[in-house]
Tab-separated table of C-alpha atoms in Angstrom:
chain	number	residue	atom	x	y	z
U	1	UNK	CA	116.822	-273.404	-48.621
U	2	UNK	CA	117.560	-273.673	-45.077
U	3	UNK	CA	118.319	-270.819	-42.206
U	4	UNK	CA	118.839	-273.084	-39.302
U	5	UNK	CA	119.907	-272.254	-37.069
U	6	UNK	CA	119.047	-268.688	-37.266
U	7	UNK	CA	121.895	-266.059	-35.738
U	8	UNK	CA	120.597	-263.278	-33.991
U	9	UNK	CA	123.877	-261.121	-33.513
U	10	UNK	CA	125.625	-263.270	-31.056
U	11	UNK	CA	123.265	-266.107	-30.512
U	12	UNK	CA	121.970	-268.995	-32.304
U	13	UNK	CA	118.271	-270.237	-32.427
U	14	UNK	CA	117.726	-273.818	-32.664
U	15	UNK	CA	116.429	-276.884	-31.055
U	16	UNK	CA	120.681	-277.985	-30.174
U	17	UNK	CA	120.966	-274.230	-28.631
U	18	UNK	CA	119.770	-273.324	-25.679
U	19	UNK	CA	116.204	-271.455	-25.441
U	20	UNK	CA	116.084	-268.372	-27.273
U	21	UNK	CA	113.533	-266.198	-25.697
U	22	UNK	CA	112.627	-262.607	-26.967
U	23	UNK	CA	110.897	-260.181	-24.018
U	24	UNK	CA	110.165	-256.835	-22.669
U	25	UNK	CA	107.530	-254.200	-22.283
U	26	UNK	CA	104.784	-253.813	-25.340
U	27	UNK	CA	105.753	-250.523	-26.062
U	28	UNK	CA	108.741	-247.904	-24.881
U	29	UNK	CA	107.189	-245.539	-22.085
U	30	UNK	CA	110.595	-244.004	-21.506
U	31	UNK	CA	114.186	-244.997	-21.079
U	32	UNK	CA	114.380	-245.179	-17.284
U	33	UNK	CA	111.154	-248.087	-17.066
U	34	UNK	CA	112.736	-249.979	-20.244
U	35	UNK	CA	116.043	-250.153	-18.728
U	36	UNK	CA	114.642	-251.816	-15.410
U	37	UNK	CA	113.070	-254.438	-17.356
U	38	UNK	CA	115.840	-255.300	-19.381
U	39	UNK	CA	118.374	-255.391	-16.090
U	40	UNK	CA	115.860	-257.560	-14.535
U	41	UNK	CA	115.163	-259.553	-17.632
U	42	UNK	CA	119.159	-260.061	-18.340
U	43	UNK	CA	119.534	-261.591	-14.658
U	44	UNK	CA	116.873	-263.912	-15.507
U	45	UNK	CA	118.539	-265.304	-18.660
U	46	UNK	CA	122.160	-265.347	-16.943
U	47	UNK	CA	120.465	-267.289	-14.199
U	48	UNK	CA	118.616	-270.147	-15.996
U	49	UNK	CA	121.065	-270.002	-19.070
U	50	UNK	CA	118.580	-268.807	-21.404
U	51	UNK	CA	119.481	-266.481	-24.951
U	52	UNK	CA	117.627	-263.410	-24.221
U	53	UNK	CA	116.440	-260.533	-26.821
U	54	UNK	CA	115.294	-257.813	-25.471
U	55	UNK	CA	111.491	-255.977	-27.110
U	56	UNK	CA	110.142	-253.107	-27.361
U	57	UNK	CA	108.089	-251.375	-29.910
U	58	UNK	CA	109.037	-247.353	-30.622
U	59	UNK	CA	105.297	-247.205	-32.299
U	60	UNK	CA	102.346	-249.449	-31.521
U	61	UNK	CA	101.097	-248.391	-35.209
U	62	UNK	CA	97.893	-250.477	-35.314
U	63	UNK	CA	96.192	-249.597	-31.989
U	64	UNK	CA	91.948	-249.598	-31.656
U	65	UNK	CA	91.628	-246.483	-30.869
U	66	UNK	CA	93.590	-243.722	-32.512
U	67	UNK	CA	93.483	-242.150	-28.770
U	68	UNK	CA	95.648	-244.845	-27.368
U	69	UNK	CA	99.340	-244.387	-26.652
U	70	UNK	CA	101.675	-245.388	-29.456
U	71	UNK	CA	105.370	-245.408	-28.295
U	72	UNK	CA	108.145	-242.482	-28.633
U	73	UNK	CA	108.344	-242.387	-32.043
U	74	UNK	CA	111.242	-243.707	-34.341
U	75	UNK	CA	114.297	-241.210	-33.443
U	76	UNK	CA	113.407	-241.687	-29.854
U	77	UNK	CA	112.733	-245.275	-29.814
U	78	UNK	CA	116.142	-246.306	-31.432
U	79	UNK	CA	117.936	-243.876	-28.693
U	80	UNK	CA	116.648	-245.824	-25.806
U	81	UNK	CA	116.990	-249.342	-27.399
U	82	UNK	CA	120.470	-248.220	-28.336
U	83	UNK	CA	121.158	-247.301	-24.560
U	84	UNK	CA	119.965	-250.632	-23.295
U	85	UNK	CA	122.133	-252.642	-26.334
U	86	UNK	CA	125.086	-250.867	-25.334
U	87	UNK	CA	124.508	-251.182	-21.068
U	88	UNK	CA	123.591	-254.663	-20.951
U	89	UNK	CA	124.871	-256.288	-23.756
U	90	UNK	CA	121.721	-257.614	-25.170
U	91	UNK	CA	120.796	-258.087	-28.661
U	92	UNK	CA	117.494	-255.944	-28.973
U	93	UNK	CA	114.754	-256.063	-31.796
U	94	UNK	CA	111.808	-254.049	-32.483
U	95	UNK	CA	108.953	-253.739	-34.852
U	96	UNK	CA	108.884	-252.090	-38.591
U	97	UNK	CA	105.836	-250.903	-39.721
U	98	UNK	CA	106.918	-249.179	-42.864
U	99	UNK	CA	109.802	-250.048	-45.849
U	100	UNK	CA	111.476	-246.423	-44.756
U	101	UNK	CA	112.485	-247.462	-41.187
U	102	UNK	CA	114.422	-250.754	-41.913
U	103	UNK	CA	117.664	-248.969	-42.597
U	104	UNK	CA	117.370	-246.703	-39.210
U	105	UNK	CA	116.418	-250.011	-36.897
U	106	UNK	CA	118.835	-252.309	-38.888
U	107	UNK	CA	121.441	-249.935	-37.497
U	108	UNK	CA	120.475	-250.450	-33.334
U	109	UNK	CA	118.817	-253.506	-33.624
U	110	UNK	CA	120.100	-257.350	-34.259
U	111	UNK	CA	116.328	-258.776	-34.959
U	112	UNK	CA	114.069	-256.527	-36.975
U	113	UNK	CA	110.561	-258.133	-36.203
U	114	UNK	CA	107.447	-257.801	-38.941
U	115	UNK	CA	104.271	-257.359	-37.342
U	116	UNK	CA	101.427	-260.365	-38.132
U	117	UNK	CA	99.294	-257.734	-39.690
U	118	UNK	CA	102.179	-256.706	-42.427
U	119	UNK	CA	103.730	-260.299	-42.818
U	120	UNK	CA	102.581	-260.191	-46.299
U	121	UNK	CA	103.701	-256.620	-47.449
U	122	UNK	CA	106.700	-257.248	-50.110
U	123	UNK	CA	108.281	-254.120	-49.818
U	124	UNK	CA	109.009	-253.875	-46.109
U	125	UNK	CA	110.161	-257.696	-46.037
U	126	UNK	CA	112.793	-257.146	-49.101
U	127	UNK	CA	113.643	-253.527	-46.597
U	128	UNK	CA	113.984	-255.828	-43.868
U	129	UNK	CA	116.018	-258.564	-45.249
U	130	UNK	CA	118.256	-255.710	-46.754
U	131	UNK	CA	119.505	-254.466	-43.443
U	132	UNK	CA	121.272	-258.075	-43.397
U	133	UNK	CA	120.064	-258.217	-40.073
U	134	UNK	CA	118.071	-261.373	-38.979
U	135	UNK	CA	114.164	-261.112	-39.586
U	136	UNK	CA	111.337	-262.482	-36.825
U	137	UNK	CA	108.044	-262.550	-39.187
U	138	UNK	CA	104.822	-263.185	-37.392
U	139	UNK	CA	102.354	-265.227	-39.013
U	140	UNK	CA	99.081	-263.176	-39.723
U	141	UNK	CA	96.349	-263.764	-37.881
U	142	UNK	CA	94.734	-264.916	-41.219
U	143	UNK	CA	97.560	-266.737	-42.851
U	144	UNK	CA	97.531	-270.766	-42.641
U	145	UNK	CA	101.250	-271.679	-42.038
U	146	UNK	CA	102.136	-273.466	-45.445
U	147	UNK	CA	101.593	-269.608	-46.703
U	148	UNK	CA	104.334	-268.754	-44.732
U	149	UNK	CA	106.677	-270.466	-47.342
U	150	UNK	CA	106.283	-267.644	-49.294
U	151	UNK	CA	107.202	-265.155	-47.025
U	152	UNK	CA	110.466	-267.199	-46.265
U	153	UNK	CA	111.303	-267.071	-50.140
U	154	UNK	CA	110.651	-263.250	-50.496
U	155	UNK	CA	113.159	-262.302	-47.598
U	156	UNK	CA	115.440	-265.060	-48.981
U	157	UNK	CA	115.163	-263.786	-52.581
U	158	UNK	CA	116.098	-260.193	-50.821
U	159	UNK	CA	119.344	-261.603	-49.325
U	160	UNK	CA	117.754	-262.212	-45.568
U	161	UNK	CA	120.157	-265.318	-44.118
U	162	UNK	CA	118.821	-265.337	-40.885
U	163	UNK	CA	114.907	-266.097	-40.726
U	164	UNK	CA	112.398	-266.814	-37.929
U	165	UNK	CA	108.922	-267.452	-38.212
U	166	UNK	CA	106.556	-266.754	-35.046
U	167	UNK	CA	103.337	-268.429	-34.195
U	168	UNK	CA	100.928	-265.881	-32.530
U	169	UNK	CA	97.238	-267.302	-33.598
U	170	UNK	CA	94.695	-267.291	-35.680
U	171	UNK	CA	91.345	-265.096	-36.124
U	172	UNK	CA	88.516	-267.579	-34.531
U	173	UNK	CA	85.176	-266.058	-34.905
U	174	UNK	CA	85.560	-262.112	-33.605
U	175	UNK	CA	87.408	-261.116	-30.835
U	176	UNK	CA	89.359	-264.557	-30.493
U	177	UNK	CA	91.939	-266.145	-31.410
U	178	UNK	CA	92.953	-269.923	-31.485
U	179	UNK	CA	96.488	-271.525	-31.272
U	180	UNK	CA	96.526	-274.725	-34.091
U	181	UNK	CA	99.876	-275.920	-32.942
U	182	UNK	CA	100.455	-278.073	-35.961
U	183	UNK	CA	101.552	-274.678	-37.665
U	184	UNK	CA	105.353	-275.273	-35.476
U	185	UNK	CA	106.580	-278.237	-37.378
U	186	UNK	CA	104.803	-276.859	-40.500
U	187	UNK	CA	106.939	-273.835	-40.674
U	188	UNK	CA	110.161	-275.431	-39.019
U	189	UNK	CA	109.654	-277.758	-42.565
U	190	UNK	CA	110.513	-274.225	-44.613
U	191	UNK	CA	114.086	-274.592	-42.896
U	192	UNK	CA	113.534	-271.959	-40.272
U	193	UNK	CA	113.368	-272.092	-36.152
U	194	UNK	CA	110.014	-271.287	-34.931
U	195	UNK	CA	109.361	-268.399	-32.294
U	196	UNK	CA	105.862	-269.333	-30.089
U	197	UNK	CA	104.294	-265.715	-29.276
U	198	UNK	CA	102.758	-266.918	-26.088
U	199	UNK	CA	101.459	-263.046	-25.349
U	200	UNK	CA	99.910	-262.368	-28.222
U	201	UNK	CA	98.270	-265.246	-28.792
U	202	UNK	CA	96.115	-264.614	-25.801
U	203	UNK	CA	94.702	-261.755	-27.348
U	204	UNK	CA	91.154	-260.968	-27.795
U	205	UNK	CA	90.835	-257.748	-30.234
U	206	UNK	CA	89.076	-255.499	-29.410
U	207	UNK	CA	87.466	-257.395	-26.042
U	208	UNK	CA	87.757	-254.188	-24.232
U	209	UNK	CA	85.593	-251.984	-26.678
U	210	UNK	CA	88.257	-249.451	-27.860
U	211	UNK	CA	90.989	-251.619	-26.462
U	212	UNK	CA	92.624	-255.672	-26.884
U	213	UNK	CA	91.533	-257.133	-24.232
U	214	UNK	CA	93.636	-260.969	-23.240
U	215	UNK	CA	93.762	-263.764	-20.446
U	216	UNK	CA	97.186	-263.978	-19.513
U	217	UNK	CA	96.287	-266.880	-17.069
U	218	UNK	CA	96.469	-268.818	-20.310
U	219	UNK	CA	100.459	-267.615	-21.857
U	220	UNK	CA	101.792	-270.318	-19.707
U	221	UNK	CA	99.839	-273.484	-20.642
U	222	UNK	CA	99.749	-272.226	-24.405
U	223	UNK	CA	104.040	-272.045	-24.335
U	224	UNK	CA	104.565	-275.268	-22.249
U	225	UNK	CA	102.691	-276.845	-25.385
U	226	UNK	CA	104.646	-274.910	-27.561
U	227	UNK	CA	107.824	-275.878	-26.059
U	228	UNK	CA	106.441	-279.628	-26.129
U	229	UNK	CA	106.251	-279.360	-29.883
U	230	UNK	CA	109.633	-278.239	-30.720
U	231	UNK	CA	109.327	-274.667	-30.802
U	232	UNK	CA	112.798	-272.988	-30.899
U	233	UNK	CA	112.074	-270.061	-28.587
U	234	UNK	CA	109.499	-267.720	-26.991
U	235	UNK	CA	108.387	-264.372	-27.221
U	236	UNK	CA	106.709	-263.265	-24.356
U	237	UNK	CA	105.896	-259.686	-23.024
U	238	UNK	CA	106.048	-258.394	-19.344
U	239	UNK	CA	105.273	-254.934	-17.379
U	240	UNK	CA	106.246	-254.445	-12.805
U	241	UNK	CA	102.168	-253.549	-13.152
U	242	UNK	CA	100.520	-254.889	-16.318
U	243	UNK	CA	97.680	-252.965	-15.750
U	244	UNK	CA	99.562	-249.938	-15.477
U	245	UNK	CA	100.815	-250.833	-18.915
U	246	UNK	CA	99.407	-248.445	-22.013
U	247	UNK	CA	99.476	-251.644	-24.317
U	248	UNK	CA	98.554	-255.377	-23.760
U	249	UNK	CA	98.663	-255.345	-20.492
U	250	UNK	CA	96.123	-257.899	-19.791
U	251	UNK	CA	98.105	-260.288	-21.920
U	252	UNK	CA	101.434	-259.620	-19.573
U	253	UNK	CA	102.809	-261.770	-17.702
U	254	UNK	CA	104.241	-259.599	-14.486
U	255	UNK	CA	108.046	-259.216	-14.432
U	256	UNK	CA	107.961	-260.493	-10.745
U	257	UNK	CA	106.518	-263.638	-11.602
U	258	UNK	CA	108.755	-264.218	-15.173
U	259	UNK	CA	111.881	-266.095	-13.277
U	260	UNK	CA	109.020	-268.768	-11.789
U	261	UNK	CA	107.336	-269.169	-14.894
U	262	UNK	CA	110.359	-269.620	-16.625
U	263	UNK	CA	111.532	-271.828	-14.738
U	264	UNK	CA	108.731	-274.036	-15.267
U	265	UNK	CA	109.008	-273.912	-19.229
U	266	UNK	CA	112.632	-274.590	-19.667
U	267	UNK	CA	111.872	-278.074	-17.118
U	268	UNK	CA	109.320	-279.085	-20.063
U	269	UNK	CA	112.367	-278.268	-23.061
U	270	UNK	CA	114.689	-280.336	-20.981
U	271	UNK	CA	112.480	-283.052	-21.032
U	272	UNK	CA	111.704	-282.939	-24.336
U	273	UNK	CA	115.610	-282.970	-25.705
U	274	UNK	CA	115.546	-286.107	-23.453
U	275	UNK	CA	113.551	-287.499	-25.991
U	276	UNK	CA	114.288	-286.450	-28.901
């Protein structure tokens, strides 16, 4: 089977279109902060002709600590990413944490995204692929990527005709994680474009005791590699103040400094389709 390349309402993601790149905040804090980072985000992409998806979680559902802030909740969540859908004309996606919220999110979003944690759980990958919306699934931490075949053939076998795969890393030891990069062209093999979570992949769980702790010093060097190998697009996540942020913050890469940094990884896809 083959779902490349992979529409995502209006766009296409694949190594002939041009960079698709999912961002935005961790989590929803409240309409009026989401909004500014998806104007600023959207100027971005018109500027450097990149296919932007705008991301933000209405429930961080597997925080550390059951203290930490989780997001406005489903009903709320959809209202805002609806809002910024309709005012800027961006696709938007979001995560799905349970079977019984696919149907609500495949009506406001154009990319329902699987968190690494669930990227095995049948049920909400057959909900998902039932919204006939396209599906982002991130590899689990403790998945190698041929496993990921299987995943591909339950949303498939569920009707899903638009699939991505996303590389975030993999548990190293505790508190760590490691990028193996050989799992892009493993997965792109299953017939699917490949999403490089440079963000997340900077994690360390749990580093700051009853929070994830990260080194976002290292999401640039990690996606220029990615890039380098092929991969089809990035997710990356960005906060005005990271460490005002109430999730991930330290893996953030700040919204002022997103336009320079982009800049600098579209140079090294250029190259590479010079290559190719």
């Amino acid at each position: 089977m083959s779902n490349y390349p992979a529409q995502i309402g209006p766009l296409l993601c694949g190594n002939d279109q041009p960079l698709l790149w999912i961002a935005g905040p961790c989590v929803l804090e409240g309409r009026d902060s989401a909004l500014e980072i998806a104007l600023e985000l959207q100027r971005v992409a018109r500027l450097l002709s990149v296919q932007l998806v705008f991301k933000a979680s209405f429930d961080k559902a597997n925080r550390t600590s059951s203290s930490a802030y989780r997001g406005p909740g489903l009903s709320e969540g959809l209202k805002i990413l609806r809002e910024i859908g309709q005012t800027t004309g961006l696709p938007v996606t979001t995560d799905i944490h349970e079977a019984q919220q696919a149907a609500a999110v495949g009506e406001v979003c154009d990319l329902l995204q699987i968190p690494a944690f669930l990227a095995r759980q049948t049920d909400l990958l057959i909900a998902a692929a039932r919204t006939g919306k396209a599906v982002n699934v991130k590899k689990a931490q403790f998945m190698a990527p041929g496993d990921m075949q299987y995943v591909v053939t339950k949303l498939a076998d569920a009707g899903c005709e638009n699939i991505l795969l996303c590389e975030r890393g993999t548990f190293f030891g505790y508190g760590r994680l490691v990028n193996d990069m050989r799992a892009i062209p493993q997965m792109q093999a299953f017939g699917v474009p490949v999403i490089f979570d440079a963000t997340h992949s900077v994690q360390e769980p749990g580093g700051l005791g009853g929070a994830t702790g990260g080194n976002r010093a290292m999401v640039e060097p990690l996606a220029r590699a990615a890039l380098a190998l092929g991969a089809e697009g990035l997710f990356t996540e960005t906060h005005p103040n990271p460490e005002q942020s109430p999730s991930d913050g330290p893996n953030m890469i700040p919204l002022g400094q997103i336009e320079t940094v982009m800049r600098r990884l579209l140079a090294i896809r250029q190259a590479i389709s010079q290559i190719a």
